[in-house]
XYZ file of C-alpha atoms in Angstrom:
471
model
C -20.622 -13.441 -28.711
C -23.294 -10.870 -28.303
C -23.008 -8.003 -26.271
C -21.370 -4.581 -26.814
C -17.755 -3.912 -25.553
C -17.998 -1.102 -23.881
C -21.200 0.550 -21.432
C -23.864 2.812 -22.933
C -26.047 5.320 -21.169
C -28.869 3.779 -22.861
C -28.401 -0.067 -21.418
C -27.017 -1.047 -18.542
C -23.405 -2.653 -17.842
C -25.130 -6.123 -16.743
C -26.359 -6.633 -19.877
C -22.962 -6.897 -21.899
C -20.864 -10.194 -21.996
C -17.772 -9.223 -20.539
C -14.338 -10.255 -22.191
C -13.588 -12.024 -19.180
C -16.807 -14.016 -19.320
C -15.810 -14.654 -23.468
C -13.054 -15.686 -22.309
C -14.263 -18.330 -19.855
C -17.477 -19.617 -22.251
C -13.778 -20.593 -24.870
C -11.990 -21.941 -22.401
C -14.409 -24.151 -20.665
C -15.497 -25.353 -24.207
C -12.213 -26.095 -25.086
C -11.746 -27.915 -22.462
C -15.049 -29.871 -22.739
C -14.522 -30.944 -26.089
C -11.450 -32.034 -25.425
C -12.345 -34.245 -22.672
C -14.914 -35.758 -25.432
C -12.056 -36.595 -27.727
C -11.225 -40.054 -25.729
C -14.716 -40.262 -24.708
C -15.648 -40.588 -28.312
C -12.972 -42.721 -29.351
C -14.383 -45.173 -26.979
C -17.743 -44.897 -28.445
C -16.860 -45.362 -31.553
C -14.596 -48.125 -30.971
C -16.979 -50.564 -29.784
C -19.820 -49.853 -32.484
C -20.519 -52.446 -34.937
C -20.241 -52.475 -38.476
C -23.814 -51.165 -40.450
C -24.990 -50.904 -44.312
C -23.738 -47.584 -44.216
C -20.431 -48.454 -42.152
C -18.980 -47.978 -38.486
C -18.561 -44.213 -38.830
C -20.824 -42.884 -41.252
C -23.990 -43.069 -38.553
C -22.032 -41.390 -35.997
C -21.588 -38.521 -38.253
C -24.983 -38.459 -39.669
C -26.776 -38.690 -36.129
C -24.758 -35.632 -34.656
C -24.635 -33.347 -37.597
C -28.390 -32.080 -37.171
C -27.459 -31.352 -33.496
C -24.357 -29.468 -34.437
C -26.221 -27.295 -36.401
C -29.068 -26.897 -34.093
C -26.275 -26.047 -31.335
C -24.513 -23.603 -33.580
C -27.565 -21.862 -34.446
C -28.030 -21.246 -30.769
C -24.242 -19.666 -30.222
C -25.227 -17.075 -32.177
C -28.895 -16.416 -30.851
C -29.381 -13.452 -28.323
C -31.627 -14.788 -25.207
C -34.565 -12.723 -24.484
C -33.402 -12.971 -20.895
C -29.850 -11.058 -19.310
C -29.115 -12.656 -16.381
C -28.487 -16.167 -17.379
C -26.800 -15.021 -21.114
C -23.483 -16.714 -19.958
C -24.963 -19.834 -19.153
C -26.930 -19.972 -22.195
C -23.515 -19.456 -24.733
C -21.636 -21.546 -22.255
C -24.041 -24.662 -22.568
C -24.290 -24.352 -26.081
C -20.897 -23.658 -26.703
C -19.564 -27.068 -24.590
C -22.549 -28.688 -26.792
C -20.848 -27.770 -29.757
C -17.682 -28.667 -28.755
C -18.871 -32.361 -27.951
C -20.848 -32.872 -31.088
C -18.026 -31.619 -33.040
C -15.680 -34.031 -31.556
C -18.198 -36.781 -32.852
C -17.852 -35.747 -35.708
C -14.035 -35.121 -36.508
C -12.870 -38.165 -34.730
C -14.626 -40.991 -36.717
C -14.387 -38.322 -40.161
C -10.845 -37.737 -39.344
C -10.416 -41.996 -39.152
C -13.097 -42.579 -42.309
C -9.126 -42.029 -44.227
C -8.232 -45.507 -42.980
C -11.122 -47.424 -44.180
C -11.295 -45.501 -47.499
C -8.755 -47.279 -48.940
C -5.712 -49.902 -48.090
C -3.267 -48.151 -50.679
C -0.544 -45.880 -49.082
C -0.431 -43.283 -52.226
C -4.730 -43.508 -52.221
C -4.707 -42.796 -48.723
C -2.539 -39.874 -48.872
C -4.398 -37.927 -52.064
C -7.514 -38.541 -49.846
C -6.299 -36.741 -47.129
C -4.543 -34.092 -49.467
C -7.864 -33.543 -50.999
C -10.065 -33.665 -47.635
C -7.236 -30.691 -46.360
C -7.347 -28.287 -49.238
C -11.287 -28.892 -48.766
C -11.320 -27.959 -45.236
C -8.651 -24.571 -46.091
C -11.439 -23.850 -49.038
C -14.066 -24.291 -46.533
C -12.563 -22.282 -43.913
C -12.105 -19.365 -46.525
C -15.818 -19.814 -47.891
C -17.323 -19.499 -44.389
C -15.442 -16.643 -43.503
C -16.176 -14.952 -46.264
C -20.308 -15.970 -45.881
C -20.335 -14.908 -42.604
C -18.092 -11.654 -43.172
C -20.437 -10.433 -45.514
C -23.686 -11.014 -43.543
C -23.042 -9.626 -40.587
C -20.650 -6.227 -42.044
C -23.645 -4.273 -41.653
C -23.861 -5.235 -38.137
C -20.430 -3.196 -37.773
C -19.383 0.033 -37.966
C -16.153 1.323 -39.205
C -13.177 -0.869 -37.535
C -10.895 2.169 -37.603
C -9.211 3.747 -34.429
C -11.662 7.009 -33.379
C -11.024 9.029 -30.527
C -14.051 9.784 -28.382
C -14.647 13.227 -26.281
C -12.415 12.175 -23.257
C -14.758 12.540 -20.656
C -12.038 12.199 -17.836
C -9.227 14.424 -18.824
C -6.671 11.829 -17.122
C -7.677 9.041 -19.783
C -8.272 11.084 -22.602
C -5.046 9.828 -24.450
C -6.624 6.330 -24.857
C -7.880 5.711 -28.185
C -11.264 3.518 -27.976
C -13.057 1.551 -30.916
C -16.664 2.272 -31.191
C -18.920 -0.485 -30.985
C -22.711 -1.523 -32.521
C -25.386 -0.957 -29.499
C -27.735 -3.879 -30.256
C -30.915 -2.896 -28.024
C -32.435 -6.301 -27.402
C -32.987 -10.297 -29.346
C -34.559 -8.557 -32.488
C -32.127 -6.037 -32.949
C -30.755 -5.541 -36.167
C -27.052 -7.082 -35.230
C -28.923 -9.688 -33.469
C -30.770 -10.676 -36.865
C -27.612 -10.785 -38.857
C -25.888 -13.022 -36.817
C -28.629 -15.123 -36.809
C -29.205 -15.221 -40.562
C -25.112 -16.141 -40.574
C -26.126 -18.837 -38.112
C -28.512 -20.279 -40.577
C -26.498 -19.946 -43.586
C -23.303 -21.726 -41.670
C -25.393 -24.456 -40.619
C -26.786 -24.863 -44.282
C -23.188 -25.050 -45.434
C -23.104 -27.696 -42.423
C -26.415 -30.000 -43.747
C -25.255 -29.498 -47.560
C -21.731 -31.247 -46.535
C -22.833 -34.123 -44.517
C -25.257 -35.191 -47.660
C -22.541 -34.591 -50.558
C -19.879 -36.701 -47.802
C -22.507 -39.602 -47.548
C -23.509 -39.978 -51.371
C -19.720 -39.814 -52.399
C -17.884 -41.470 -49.592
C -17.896 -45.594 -49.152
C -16.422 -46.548 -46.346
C -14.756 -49.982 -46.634
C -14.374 -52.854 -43.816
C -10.908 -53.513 -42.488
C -9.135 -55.498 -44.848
C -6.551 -56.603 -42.904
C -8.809 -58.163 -39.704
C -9.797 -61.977 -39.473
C -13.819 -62.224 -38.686
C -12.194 -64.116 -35.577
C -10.042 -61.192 -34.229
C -11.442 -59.304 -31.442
C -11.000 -55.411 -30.996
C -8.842 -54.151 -28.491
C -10.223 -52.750 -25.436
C -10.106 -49.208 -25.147
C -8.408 -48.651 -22.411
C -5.725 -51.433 -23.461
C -5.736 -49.520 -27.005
C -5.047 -46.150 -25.112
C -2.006 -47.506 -23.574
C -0.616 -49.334 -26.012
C -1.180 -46.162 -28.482
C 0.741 -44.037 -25.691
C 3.957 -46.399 -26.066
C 4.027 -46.761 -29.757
C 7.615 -44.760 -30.183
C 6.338 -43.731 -33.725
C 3.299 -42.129 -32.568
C 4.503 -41.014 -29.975
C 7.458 -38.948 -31.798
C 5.023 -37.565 -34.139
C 2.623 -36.079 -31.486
C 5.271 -34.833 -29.594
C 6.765 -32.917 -32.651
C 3.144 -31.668 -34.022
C 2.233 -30.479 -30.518
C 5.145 -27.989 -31.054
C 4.489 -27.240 -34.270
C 0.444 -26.469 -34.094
C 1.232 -24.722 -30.872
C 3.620 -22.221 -32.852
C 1.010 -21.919 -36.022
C -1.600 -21.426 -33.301
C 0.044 -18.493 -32.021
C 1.058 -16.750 -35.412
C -2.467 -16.941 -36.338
C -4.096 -15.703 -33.224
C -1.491 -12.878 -32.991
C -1.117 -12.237 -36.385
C -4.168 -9.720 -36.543
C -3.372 -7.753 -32.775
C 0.555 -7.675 -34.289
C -0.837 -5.699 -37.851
C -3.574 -3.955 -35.922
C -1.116 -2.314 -32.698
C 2.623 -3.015 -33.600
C 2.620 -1.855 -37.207
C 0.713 1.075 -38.463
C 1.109 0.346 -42.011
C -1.004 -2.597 -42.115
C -3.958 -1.836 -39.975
C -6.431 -1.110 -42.952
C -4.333 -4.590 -44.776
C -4.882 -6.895 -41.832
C -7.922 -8.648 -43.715
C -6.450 -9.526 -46.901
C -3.294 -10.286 -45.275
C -5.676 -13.352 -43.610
C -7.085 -13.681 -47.011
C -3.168 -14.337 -48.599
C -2.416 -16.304 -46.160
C -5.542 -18.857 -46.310
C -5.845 -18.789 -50.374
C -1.865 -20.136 -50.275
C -2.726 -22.735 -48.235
C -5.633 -23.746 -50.184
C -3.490 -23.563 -53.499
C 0.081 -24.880 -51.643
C -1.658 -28.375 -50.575
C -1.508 -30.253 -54.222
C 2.378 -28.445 -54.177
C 2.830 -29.990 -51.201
C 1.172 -33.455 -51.994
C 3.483 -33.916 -54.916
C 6.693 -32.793 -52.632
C 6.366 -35.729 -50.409
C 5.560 -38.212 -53.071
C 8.504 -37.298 -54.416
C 11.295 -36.288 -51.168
C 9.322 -38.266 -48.614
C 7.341 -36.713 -45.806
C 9.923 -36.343 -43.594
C 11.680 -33.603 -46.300
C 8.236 -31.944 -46.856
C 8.345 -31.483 -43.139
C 11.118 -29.245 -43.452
C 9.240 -26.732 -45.833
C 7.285 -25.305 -42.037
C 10.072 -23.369 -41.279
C 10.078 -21.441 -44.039
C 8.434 -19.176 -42.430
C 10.509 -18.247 -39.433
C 13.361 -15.784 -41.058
C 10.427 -13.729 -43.282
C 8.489 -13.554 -39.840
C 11.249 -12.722 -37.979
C 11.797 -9.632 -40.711
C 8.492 -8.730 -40.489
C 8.698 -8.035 -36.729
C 11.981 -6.161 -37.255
C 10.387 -4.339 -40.625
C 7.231 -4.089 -40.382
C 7.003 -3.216 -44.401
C 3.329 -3.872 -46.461
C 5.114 -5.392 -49.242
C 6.778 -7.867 -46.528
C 4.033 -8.275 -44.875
C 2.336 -9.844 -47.815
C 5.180 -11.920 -48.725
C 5.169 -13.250 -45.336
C 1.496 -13.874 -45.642
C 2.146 -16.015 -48.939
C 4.847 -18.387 -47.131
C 2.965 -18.190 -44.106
C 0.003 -20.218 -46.011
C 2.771 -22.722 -47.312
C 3.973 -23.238 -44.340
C 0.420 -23.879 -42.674
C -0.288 -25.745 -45.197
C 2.595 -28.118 -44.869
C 1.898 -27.936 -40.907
C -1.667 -29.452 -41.692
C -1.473 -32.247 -44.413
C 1.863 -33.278 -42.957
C 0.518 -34.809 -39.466
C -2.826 -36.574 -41.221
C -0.857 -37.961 -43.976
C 1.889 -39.621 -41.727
C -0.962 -40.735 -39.233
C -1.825 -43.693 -40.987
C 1.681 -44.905 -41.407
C 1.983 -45.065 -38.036
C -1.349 -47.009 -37.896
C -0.102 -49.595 -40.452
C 3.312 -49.910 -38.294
C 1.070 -50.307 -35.172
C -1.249 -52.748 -37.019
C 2.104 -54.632 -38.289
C 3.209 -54.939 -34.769
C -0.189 -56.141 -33.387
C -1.610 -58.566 -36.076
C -4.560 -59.913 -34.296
C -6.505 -56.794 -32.953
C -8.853 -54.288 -34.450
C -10.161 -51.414 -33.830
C -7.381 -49.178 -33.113
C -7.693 -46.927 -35.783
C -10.669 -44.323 -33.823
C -7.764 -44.745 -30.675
C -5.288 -43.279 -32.468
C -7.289 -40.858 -34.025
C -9.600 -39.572 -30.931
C -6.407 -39.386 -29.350
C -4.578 -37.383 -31.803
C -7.971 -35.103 -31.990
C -7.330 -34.264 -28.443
C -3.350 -33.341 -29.186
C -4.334 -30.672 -31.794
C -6.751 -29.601 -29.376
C -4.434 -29.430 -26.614
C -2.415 -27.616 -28.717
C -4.595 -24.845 -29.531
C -5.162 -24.170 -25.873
C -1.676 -24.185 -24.899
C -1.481 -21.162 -27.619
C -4.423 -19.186 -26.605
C -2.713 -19.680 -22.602
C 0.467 -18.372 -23.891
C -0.843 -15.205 -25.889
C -3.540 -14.313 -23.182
C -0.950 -14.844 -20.541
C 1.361 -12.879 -22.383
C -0.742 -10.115 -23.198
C -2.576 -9.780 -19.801
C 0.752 -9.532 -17.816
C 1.776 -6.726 -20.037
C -1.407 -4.824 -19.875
C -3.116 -5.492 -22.891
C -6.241 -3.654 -22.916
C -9.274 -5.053 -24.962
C -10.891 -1.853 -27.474
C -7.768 0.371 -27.079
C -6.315 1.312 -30.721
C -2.791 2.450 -28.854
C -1.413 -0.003 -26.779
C 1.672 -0.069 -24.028
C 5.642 -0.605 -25.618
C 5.422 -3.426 -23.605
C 2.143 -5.213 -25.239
C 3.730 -4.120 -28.661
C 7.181 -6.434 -27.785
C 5.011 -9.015 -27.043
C 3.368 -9.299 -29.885
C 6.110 -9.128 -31.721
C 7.934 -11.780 -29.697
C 4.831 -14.106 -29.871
C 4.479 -14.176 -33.484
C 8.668 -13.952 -34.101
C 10.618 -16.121 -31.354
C 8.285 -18.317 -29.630
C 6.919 -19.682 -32.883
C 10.740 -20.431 -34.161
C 11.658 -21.648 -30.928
C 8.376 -23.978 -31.096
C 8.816 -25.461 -34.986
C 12.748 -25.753 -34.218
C 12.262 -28.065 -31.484
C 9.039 -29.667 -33.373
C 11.709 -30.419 -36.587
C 14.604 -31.375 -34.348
C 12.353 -33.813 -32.623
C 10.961 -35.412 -36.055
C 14.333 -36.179 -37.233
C 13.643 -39.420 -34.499
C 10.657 -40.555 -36.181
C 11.158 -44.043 -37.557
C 9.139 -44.418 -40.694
C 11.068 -43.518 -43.663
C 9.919 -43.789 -47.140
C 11.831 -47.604 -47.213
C 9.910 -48.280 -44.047
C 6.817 -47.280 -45.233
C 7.159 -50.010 -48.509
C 8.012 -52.841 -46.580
C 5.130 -52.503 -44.248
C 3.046 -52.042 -47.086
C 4.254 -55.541 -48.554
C 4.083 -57.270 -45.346
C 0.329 -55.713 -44.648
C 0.011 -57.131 -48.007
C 1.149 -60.935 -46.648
C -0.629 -60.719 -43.927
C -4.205 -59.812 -45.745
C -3.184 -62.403 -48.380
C -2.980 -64.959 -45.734
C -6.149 -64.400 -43.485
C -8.033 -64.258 -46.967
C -5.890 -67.704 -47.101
C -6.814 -68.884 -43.367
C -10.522 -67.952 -44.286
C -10.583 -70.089 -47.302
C -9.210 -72.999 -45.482
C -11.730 -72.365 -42.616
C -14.712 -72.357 -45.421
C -13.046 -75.698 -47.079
C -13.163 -77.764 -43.668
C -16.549 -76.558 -42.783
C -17.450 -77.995 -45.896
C -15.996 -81.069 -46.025
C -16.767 -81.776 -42.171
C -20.599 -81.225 -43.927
């Protein structure tokens, strides 16, 4: 957001976003596009079939309004007064528009392909894509707006109040108005992102066919949405594997989000590392996700699951020994791990869609259900992290632009990025070893899928034969 941290002589306080006001803008966005996430399902559900597909021209239509909205995140308003407003409207906007576009992309997996093994290298493919594009947009955007920054090392100011002056404070870019310099930048970033945004969208709709359901009779009627919702909600399978994932994003959520305030206040040694310990950790996920593709081809997905907690002992020994050359070790098997924790849950998805779709022969249009709803899980569980580490933090008297903080704020850290995130994947794994669908399961509702297509391709024939000979 835009806005200095601190007060200036030269502008006055009212003109800075406050943290707490940040704060708010992320939450109630959050929370917005999460409500969207069944909202869109719902949508999405009951559109028809096109030229170009059911999903394609729901992410076509939004993706010029995502970028429009993005663009405006990062503009600074002429006006101060209503600046919160302005990033809070166009932040929820965001939010919404991005939800219509990851549900039905997230579901475009199921209608790619009926194949089990196709199905999976799609969505092996699409997540070392989104890790590449993660680390491509960072690094964009990192390098346009650095000289918007000044130095991020700890100075100490002139105390001016000789009972504060052991506080170490960060200094801060002044931007003066819209057309300052850092204002500029950020809006040149802006338009660069949202490039990067237009450039996707085209290559996905040349290169992409999305394919009818296979497995539907022209006579069977989609479920109803609400119907869908509850039967989704009582599918044990599903229902096992959002419970476990919950736990698991939850944990990765928090080792990422803390990862930086942990190298930056609770170990000295890596403050100037902290950005290419981020870089590690990103580039091994990006190169761990064909690794881990081939794993569960070969042990089964359940066994691959296993491979998350590798990195609860080296982060537990990083919080006890806070050493560079660990850190950077951790940062390598912190990527596999995250990588594992994010092909793992898409790539047993629609298994649990086939065993649903096995179950309930006759009725279509589940797949957006399952996946708006699962949208709204990961979601969830990226909140529930932020909640913990800013609860957390605040009741130990974290202080925002401080380079030394409190023993207490230091523990936490280290107990948010050590033990909560074990606790979490423990509990994640222990509930996983419930989840139904095996490797065995998974062929034999691939051959019955396989009956049942043969025979409404069957059924159809003998409808076409009658309607001929009746003629």
């Amino acid at each position: 957001m835009a806005g200095a941290a601190k007060d200036t002589p030269e502008r006055p306080a009212e003109e800075e976003i406050t943290p707490f006001h940040a704060s708010l803008v992320l939450f109630i966005g959050k929370a917005s596009g999460a409500v969207t996430d069944p909202v869109a399902g719902f949508f999405i559900s009951k559109s028809r079939w096109t030229k170009i597909g059911r999903l394609m021209p729901w992410m076509l239509a939004c993706t010029p309004f995502t970028v429009v909205s993005y663009f405006f995140m990062w503009y600074l308003p002429p006006f101060v007064s209503g600046r919160v407003a302005w990033y809070l409207t166009f932040y929820c906007l965001f939010q919404a528009l991005t939800t219509l576009f990851q549900v039905p992309y997230s579901a475009l997996t199921m209608f790619l392909s009926t194949d089990q093994k196709e199905r999976d290298s799609a969505t092996a493919y699409r997540m070392t894509m989104e890790v590449l594009g993660t680390l491509i947009g960072a690094a964009l955007q990192g390098q346009i707006v650095a000289s918007a920054h000044v130095s991020h090392h700890c100075t100490v100011n002139p105390p001016v109040n000789t009972t504060n002056s052991w506080h170490d404070t960060l200094s801060f870019p002044d931007p003066s108005g819209p057309l300052s310099h850092q204002a500029k930048v950020y809006m040149i970033a802006a338009g660069v992102i949202g490039g990067v945004y237009l450039l996707g969208i085209v290559i996905l709709f040349l290169g992409v066919k999305e394919k009818d359901d296979p497995y539907a009779l022209n006579s069977d009627r989609a479920i109803p949405f609400c119907k869908g919702l509850g039967l989704t909600m009582k599918h044990g399978p599903y229902v096992k594997l959002t419970a476990s994932f919950l736990l698991i994003s939850t944990a990765v959520q928090l080792e990422q989000s803390n990862f930086v305030l942990f190298c930056t206040h609770a170990a000295a040694d890596l403050r100037n590392h902290f950005q290419y310990l981020v870089v590690t950790i990103l580039v091994s996920a990006a190169v761990s996700i064909p690794f881990w593709q081939k794993f569960l081809q070969r042990f089964g997905k359940k066994c691959a699951a296993w491979g998350i907690s590798w990195m609860i002992p080296f982060a537990v020994m990083l919080v006890t020994i806070p050493n560079l050359i660990l850190a950077y070790f951790v940062a390598f098997i912190s990527g596999l791990s995250i990588a594992a924790s994010l092909l793992l849950p898409w790539s047993m998805l629609p298994d649990v869609v086939d065993n649903f779709r096995l179950q309930n022969p006759h009725g279509k249009g589940h797949e957006t259900i399952f996946y708006s709803s699962y949208v709204f899980f990961t979601k969830m569980s990226a909140g529930i992290g932020l909640g913990i580490s800013a609860a957390g933090l605040e009741f130990t008297g974290y202080k925002p632009g401080i380079c030394r903080q409190s023993n207490d704020v230091i523990l936490t850290l280290k107990i948010l990025i050590g033990a909560v995130p074990a606790i979490l994947i423990l509990v994640g794994l222990f509930i996983l070893l419930f989840y139904p669908i095996t490797e065995e399961s998974r062929k034999e509702t691939k051959l019955a899928l396989e009956v049942l297509r043969r025979s409404h391709q069957s059924t159809e024939n003998l409808d076409d034969h009658k309607e001929d000979t009746s003629v």
